[in-house]
mmCIF file of N, CA and C in Angstrom:
data_model
loop_
_atom_site.group_PDB
_atom_site.id
_atom_site.type_symbol
_atom_site.label_atom_id
_atom_site.label_comp_id
_atom_site.label_asym_id
_atom_site.label_seq_id
_atom_site.Cartn_x
_atom_site.Cartn_y
_atom_site.Cartn_z
ATOM 1 N N UNK A 101 17.303 2.489 13.242
ATOM 2 C CA UNK A 101 16.403 2.449 12.374
ATOM 3 C C UNK A 101 16.725 2.817 10.807
ATOM 4 N N UNK A 102 16.341 1.948 9.629
ATOM 5 C CA UNK A 102 16.709 2.261 8.098
ATOM 6 C C UNK A 102 15.580 2.828 7.600
ATOM 7 N N UNK A 103 15.442 4.132 7.040
ATOM 8 C CA UNK A 103 13.921 4.212 5.913
ATOM 9 C C UNK A 103 14.836 4.172 4.707
ATOM 10 N N UNK A 104 13.658 4.032 3.558
ATOM 11 C CA UNK A 104 14.253 3.865 2.421
ATOM 12 C C UNK A 104 13.205 4.768 1.780
ATOM 13 N N UNK A 105 12.737 5.526 0.926
ATOM 14 C CA UNK A 105 11.569 6.045 0.238
ATOM 15 C C UNK A 105 12.144 6.386 -1.214
ATOM 16 N N UNK A 106 11.283 5.236 -1.885
ATOM 17 C CA UNK A 106 10.879 5.628 -3.499
ATOM 18 C C UNK A 106 9.965 6.306 -4.098
ATOM 19 N N UNK A 107 10.510 7.196 -5.207
ATOM 20 C CA UNK A 107 9.071 7.132 -5.687
ATOM 21 C C UNK A 107 9.622 7.193 -7.306
ATOM 22 N N UNK A 108 8.151 6.495 -8.168
ATOM 23 C CA UNK A 108 8.817 5.792 -9.462
ATOM 24 C C UNK A 108 7.527 5.907 -10.090
ATOM 25 N N UNK A 109 7.595 6.957 -11.223
ATOM 26 C CA UNK A 109 6.609 6.991 -12.474
ATOM 27 C C UNK A 109 5.715 5.955 -12.820
ATOM 28 N N UNK A 110 5.583 4.787 -13.143
ATOM 29 C CA UNK A 110 5.223 4.664 -13.949
ATOM 30 C C UNK A 110 6.672 3.149 -14.372
ATOM 31 N N UNK A 111 7.022 2.796 -13.087
ATOM 32 C CA UNK A 111 8.250 2.278 -12.618
ATOM 33 C C UNK A 111 7.602 0.638 -12.403
ATOM 34 N N UNK A 112 8.442 -0.421 -11.970
ATOM 35 C CA UNK A 112 8.782 -1.453 -11.556
ATOM 36 C C UNK A 112 7.434 -2.262 -10.942
ATOM 37 N N UNK A 113 7.087 -3.263 -11.108
ATOM 38 C CA UNK A 113 5.910 -3.817 -10.222
ATOM 39 C C UNK A 113 5.762 -3.866 -8.847
ATOM 40 N N UNK A 114 4.437 -4.501 -8.306
ATOM 41 C CA UNK A 114 4.630 -4.434 -6.707
ATOM 42 C C UNK A 114 6.016 -5.042 -6.212
ATOM 43 N N UNK A 115 5.935 -6.825 -6.590
ATOM 44 C CA UNK A 115 7.051 -7.740 -6.564
ATOM 45 C C UNK A 115 8.043 -7.462 -6.801
ATOM 46 N N UNK A 116 8.693 -6.149 -7.545
ATOM 47 C CA UNK A 116 9.937 -5.967 -7.612
ATOM 48 C C UNK A 116 10.378 -5.353 -6.999
ATOM 49 N N UNK A 117 9.089 -4.080 -6.574
ATOM 50 C CA UNK A 117 9.549 -3.176 -5.384
ATOM 51 C C UNK A 117 9.636 -3.979 -4.160
ATOM 52 N N UNK A 118 8.436 -4.677 -3.098
ATOM 53 C CA UNK A 118 9.097 -5.769 -2.389
ATOM 54 C C UNK A 118 10.341 -6.414 -2.084
ATOM 55 N N UNK A 119 10.823 -6.406 -3.206
ATOM 56 C CA UNK A 119 12.358 -7.509 -3.190
ATOM 57 C C UNK A 119 13.407 -6.650 -3.297
ATOM 58 N N UNK A 120 13.264 -5.528 -3.606
ATOM 59 C CA UNK A 120 14.137 -4.199 -3.565
ATOM 60 C C UNK A 120 14.087 -3.750 -2.198
ATOM 61 N N UNK A 121 13.017 -3.446 -1.327
ATOM 62 C CA UNK A 121 12.992 -3.038 -0.134
ATOM 63 C C UNK A 121 13.901 -3.686 0.784
ATOM 64 N N UNK A 122 13.406 -5.891 0.523
ATOM 65 C CA UNK A 122 13.473 -6.372 1.331
ATOM 66 C C UNK A 122 14.984 -6.500 1.529
ATOM 67 N N UNK A 123 15.987 -5.584 0.556
ATOM 68 C CA UNK A 123 17.194 -5.620 1.354
ATOM 69 C C UNK A 123 17.744 -5.363 2.064
ATOM 70 N N UNK A 124 16.931 -4.121 2.574
ATOM 71 C CA UNK A 124 17.186 -3.817 3.951
ATOM 72 C C UNK A 124 16.825 -4.384 5.440
ATOM 73 N N UNK A 125 15.803 -5.739 5.035
ATOM 74 C CA UNK A 125 15.372 -6.150 6.090
ATOM 75 C C UNK A 125 14.774 -5.529 7.209
ATOM 76 N N UNK A 126 13.143 -4.934 6.058
ATOM 77 C CA UNK A 126 12.335 -3.992 6.869
ATOM 78 C C UNK A 126 11.670 -4.848 7.840
ATOM 79 N N UNK A 127 11.009 -4.550 9.118
ATOM 80 C CA UNK A 127 9.563 -4.925 9.865
ATOM 81 C C UNK A 127 8.589 -5.049 9.344
ATOM 82 N N UNK A 128 8.885 -3.654 8.015
ATOM 83 C CA UNK A 128 7.255 -3.373 7.269
ATOM 84 C C UNK A 128 7.941 -2.617 6.260
ATOM 85 N N UNK A 129 7.008 -2.650 4.775
ATOM 86 C CA UNK A 129 6.877 -2.150 3.815
ATOM 87 C C UNK A 129 6.128 -1.367 3.497
ATOM 88 N N UNK A 130 5.732 -0.283 3.651
ATOM 89 C CA UNK A 130 4.618 0.751 2.973
ATOM 90 C C UNK A 130 5.348 1.208 1.195
ATOM 91 N N UNK A 131 3.950 0.272 0.677
ATOM 92 C CA UNK A 131 3.784 0.412 -0.915
ATOM 93 C C UNK A 131 2.968 1.775 -0.954
ATOM 94 N N UNK A 132 2.813 2.166 -1.749
ATOM 95 C CA UNK A 132 1.582 3.106 -2.246
ATOM 96 C C UNK A 132 1.238 2.675 -3.794
ATOM 97 N N UNK A 133 -0.447 2.554 -3.385
ATOM 98 C CA UNK A 133 -0.619 2.571 -5.021
ATOM 99 C C UNK A 133 -1.126 1.053 -5.678
ATOM 100 N N UNK A 134 -1.115 0.037 -4.761
ATOM 101 C CA UNK A 134 -1.043 -1.185 -5.589
ATOM 102 C C UNK A 134 -2.385 -2.088 -4.146
ATOM 103 N N UNK A 135 -3.695 -1.112 -3.839
ATOM 104 C CA UNK A 135 -4.788 -1.565 -3.803
ATOM 105 C C UNK A 135 -5.618 -2.602 -4.037
ATOM 106 N N UNK A 136 -5.515 -2.804 -5.310
ATOM 107 C CA UNK A 136 -6.113 -4.085 -5.803
ATOM 108 C C UNK A 136 -4.935 -5.522 -5.731
ATOM 109 N N UNK A 137 -3.912 -5.480 -5.595
ATOM 110 C CA UNK A 137 -3.158 -6.374 -4.906
ATOM 111 C C UNK A 137 -3.462 -7.188 -4.182
ATOM 112 N N UNK A 138 -3.598 -8.565 -4.053
ATOM 113 C CA UNK A 138 -3.577 -9.767 -3.589
ATOM 114 C C UNK A 138 -2.920 -9.273 -2.340
ATOM 115 N N UNK A 139 -1.798 -9.048 -1.663
ATOM 116 C CA UNK A 139 -0.861 -8.869 -0.502
ATOM 117 C C UNK A 139 -2.162 -8.554 0.132
ATOM 118 N N UNK A 140 -1.618 -8.873 1.857
ATOM 119 C CA UNK A 140 -2.080 -7.843 2.882
ATOM 120 C C UNK A 140 -2.021 -6.788 2.860
ATOM 121 N N UNK A 141 -2.910 -5.763 3.415
ATOM 122 C CA UNK A 141 -2.867 -4.260 2.922
ATOM 123 C C UNK A 141 -3.637 -3.522 3.506
ATOM 124 N N UNK A 142 -2.949 -2.203 4.618
ATOM 125 C CA UNK A 142 -3.575 -1.743 5.029
ATOM 126 C C UNK A 142 -4.025 -0.455 4.432
ATOM 127 N N UNK A 143 -4.932 0.347 4.280
ATOM 128 C CA UNK A 143 -5.448 0.981 3.697
ATOM 129 C C UNK A 143 -5.410 2.518 4.688
ATOM 130 N N UNK A 144 -5.359 3.735 3.947
ATOM 131 C CA UNK A 144 -6.326 4.973 4.042
ATOM 132 C C UNK A 144 -7.135 5.451 3.539
ATOM 133 N N UNK A 145 -8.443 5.625 3.949
ATOM 134 C CA UNK A 145 -9.383 6.237 3.525
ATOM 135 C C UNK A 145 -9.822 7.741 4.219
ATOM 136 N N UNK A 146 -9.399 8.786 2.939
ATOM 137 C CA UNK A 146 -9.918 10.249 3.264
ATOM 138 C C UNK A 146 -11.045 11.208 2.753
ATOM 139 N N UNK A 147 -11.852 9.872 2.055
ATOM 140 C CA UNK A 147 -13.320 10.048 1.377
ATOM 141 C C UNK A 147 -14.458 8.966 2.142
ATOM 142 N N UNK A 148 -15.456 9.766 1.858
ATOM 143 C CA UNK A 148 -16.492 8.845 2.076
ATOM 144 C C UNK A 148 -16.416 7.749 0.076
ATOM 145 N N UNK A 149 -16.467 7.818 -0.876
ATOM 146 C CA UNK A 149 -16.457 7.876 -2.043
ATOM 147 C C UNK A 149 -15.250 6.780 -1.496
ATOM 148 N N UNK A 150 -13.838 7.077 -1.580
ATOM 149 C CA UNK A 150 -13.222 5.876 -1.701
ATOM 150 C C UNK A 150 -13.259 4.821 -0.752
ATOM 151 N N UNK A 151 -14.014 5.084 0.448
ATOM 152 C CA UNK A 151 -14.561 4.049 1.474
ATOM 153 C C UNK A 151 -15.733 2.882 0.169
ATOM 154 N N UNK A 152 -16.365 3.771 0.059
ATOM 155 C CA UNK A 152 -17.308 3.106 -0.846
ATOM 156 C C UNK A 152 -16.265 2.497 -1.622
ATOM 157 N N UNK A 153 -15.715 2.327 -2.556
ATOM 158 C CA UNK A 153 -14.364 1.999 -3.834
ATOM 159 C C UNK A 153 -13.763 0.674 -2.966
ATOM 160 N N UNK A 154 -13.410 0.937 -1.911
ATOM 161 C CA UNK A 154 -12.221 0.040 -1.374
ATOM 162 C C UNK A 154 -13.042 -1.106 -0.719
ATOM 163 N N UNK A 155 -14.411 -1.207 -0.959
ATOM 164 C CA UNK A 155 -15.079 -2.222 -0.465
ATOM 165 C C UNK A 155 -15.424 -3.544 -1.024
ATOM 166 N N UNK A 156 -14.735 -3.231 -2.546
ATOM 167 C CA UNK A 156 -14.517 -4.717 -3.408
ATOM 168 C C UNK A 156 -13.032 -4.538 -3.301
ATOM 169 N N UNK A 157 -11.836 -4.056 -2.528
ATOM 170 C CA UNK A 157 -10.858 -4.513 -2.840
ATOM 171 C C UNK A 157 -11.002 -5.487 -1.726
ATOM 172 N N UNK A 158 -9.656 -6.869 -1.933
ATOM 173 C CA UNK A 158 -9.763 -8.067 -1.255
ATOM 174 C C UNK A 158 -8.220 -7.515 -0.252
ATOM 175 N N UNK A 159 -8.724 -8.352 0.870
ATOM 176 C CA UNK A 159 -7.434 -8.595 1.730
ATOM 177 C C UNK A 159 -6.826 -7.452 2.554
ATOM 178 N N UNK A 160 -7.935 -6.534 2.508
ATOM 179 C CA UNK A 160 -7.447 -5.288 3.543
ATOM 180 C C UNK A 160 -7.615 -5.813 4.780
ATOM 181 N N UNK A 161 -6.317 -5.802 6.109
ATOM 182 C CA UNK A 161 -5.869 -6.455 6.946
ATOM 183 C C UNK A 161 -6.470 -5.409 8.413
ATOM 184 N N UNK A 162 -7.062 -3.684 7.589
ATOM 185 C CA UNK A 162 -6.846 -2.725 8.439
ATOM 186 C C UNK A 162 -6.624 -1.673 7.678
ATOM 187 N N UNK A 163 -7.877 -0.906 8.156
ATOM 188 C CA UNK A 163 -7.972 0.637 7.529
ATOM 189 C C UNK A 163 -7.856 1.969 8.552
ATOM 190 N N UNK A 164 -7.185 2.882 7.968
ATOM 191 C CA UNK A 164 -7.117 3.973 8.707
ATOM 192 C C UNK A 164 -8.079 5.142 7.907
ATOM 193 N N UNK A 165 -8.647 6.237 9.383
ATOM 194 C CA UNK A 165 -9.285 7.082 8.613
ATOM 195 C C UNK A 165 -8.189 8.264 8.438
ATOM 196 N N UNK A 166 -7.864 8.651 6.946
ATOM 197 C CA UNK A 166 -6.905 9.450 6.997
ATOM 198 C C UNK A 166 -7.267 11.050 6.498
ATOM 199 N N UNK A 167 -6.988 12.508 7.237
ATOM 200 C CA UNK A 167 -7.664 13.888 7.141
ATOM 201 C C UNK A 167 -6.700 14.203 6.772
#
Protein backbone atom coordinates (compact mmCIF):
# COMPACT_ATOMS: atom_id res chain seq x y z
CA UNK A 1 0.00 0.00 0.00
CA UNK A 2 1.29 3.43 -0.95
CA UNK A 3 0.39 6.47 1.09
CA UNK A 4 1.07 10.03 0.07
CA UNK A 5 0.47 12.96 2.38
CA UNK A 6 0.80 16.57 1.25
CA UNK A 7 0.10 19.77 3.16
CA UNK A 8 0.01 22.99 1.16
CA UNK A 9 -1.20 26.40 2.28
CA UNK A 10 -2.48 28.52 -0.60
CA UNK A 11 -1.30 25.83 -2.96
CA UNK A 12 -2.62 24.26 -6.13
CA UNK A 13 -6.22 23.88 -7.19
CA UNK A 14 -8.17 20.68 -6.54
CA UNK A 15 -7.71 19.32 -10.07
CA UNK A 16 -3.93 19.76 -9.78
CA UNK A 17 -3.89 17.88 -6.47
CA UNK A 18 -5.98 15.05 -7.96
CA UNK A 19 -3.68 14.79 -10.98
CA UNK A 20 -0.59 14.70 -8.76
CA UNK A 21 -2.07 12.09 -6.39
CA UNK A 22 -3.27 9.97 -9.35
CA UNK A 23 0.36 9.33 -10.33
CA UNK A 24 0.47 6.78 -7.49
CA UNK A 25 -2.65 5.04 -8.93
CA UNK A 26 -4.59 5.07 -5.64
CA UNK A 27 -8.00 3.50 -5.11
CA UNK A 28 -9.18 6.60 -3.28
CA UNK A 29 -7.89 10.15 -2.82
CA UNK A 30 -8.63 12.20 0.30
CA UNK A 31 -8.29 15.96 -0.04
CA UNK A 32 -9.21 18.38 2.72
CA UNK A 33 -10.63 21.83 2.22
CA UNK A 34 -12.65 21.63 -1.02
CA UNK A 35 -16.18 21.01 0.25
CA UNK A 36 -17.68 23.40 -2.30
CA UNK A 37 -16.06 21.63 -5.27
CA UNK A 38 -18.33 19.75 -7.68
CA UNK A 39 -16.55 16.38 -7.31
CA UNK A 40 -18.24 13.60 -5.25
CA UNK A 41 -17.27 13.91 -1.61
CA UNK A 42 -17.39 12.34 1.81
CA UNK A 43 -17.60 14.88 4.62
CA UNK A 44 -16.82 14.62 8.31
CA UNK A 45 -19.16 16.67 10.48
CA UNK A 46 -17.87 17.77 13.88
CA UNK A 47 -20.50 20.29 15.01
CA UNK A 48 -24.17 21.09 14.47
CA UNK A 49 -23.14 24.40 12.90
CA UNK A 50 -21.06 22.54 10.29
CA UNK A 51 -23.97 20.19 9.63
CA UNK A 52 -26.25 23.16 9.01
CA UNK A 53 -23.67 24.73 6.67
CA UNK A 54 -23.16 21.47 4.76
CA UNK A 55 -26.82 21.42 3.78
CA UNK A 56 -25.79 23.93 1.06
CA UNK A 57 -22.95 21.73 -0.29
CA UNK A 58 -23.58 19.61 -3.39
CA UNK A 59 -22.55 16.09 -4.41
CA UNK A 60 -22.07 14.65 -0.92
CA UNK A 61 -22.13 10.86 -1.23
CA UNK A 62 -21.57 10.10 2.47
CA UNK A 63 -21.33 11.90 5.80
CA UNK A 64 -19.52 10.84 8.96
CA UNK A 65 -19.75 12.15 12.49
CA UNK A 66 -16.29 13.09 13.70
CA UNK A 67 -15.81 13.45 17.42
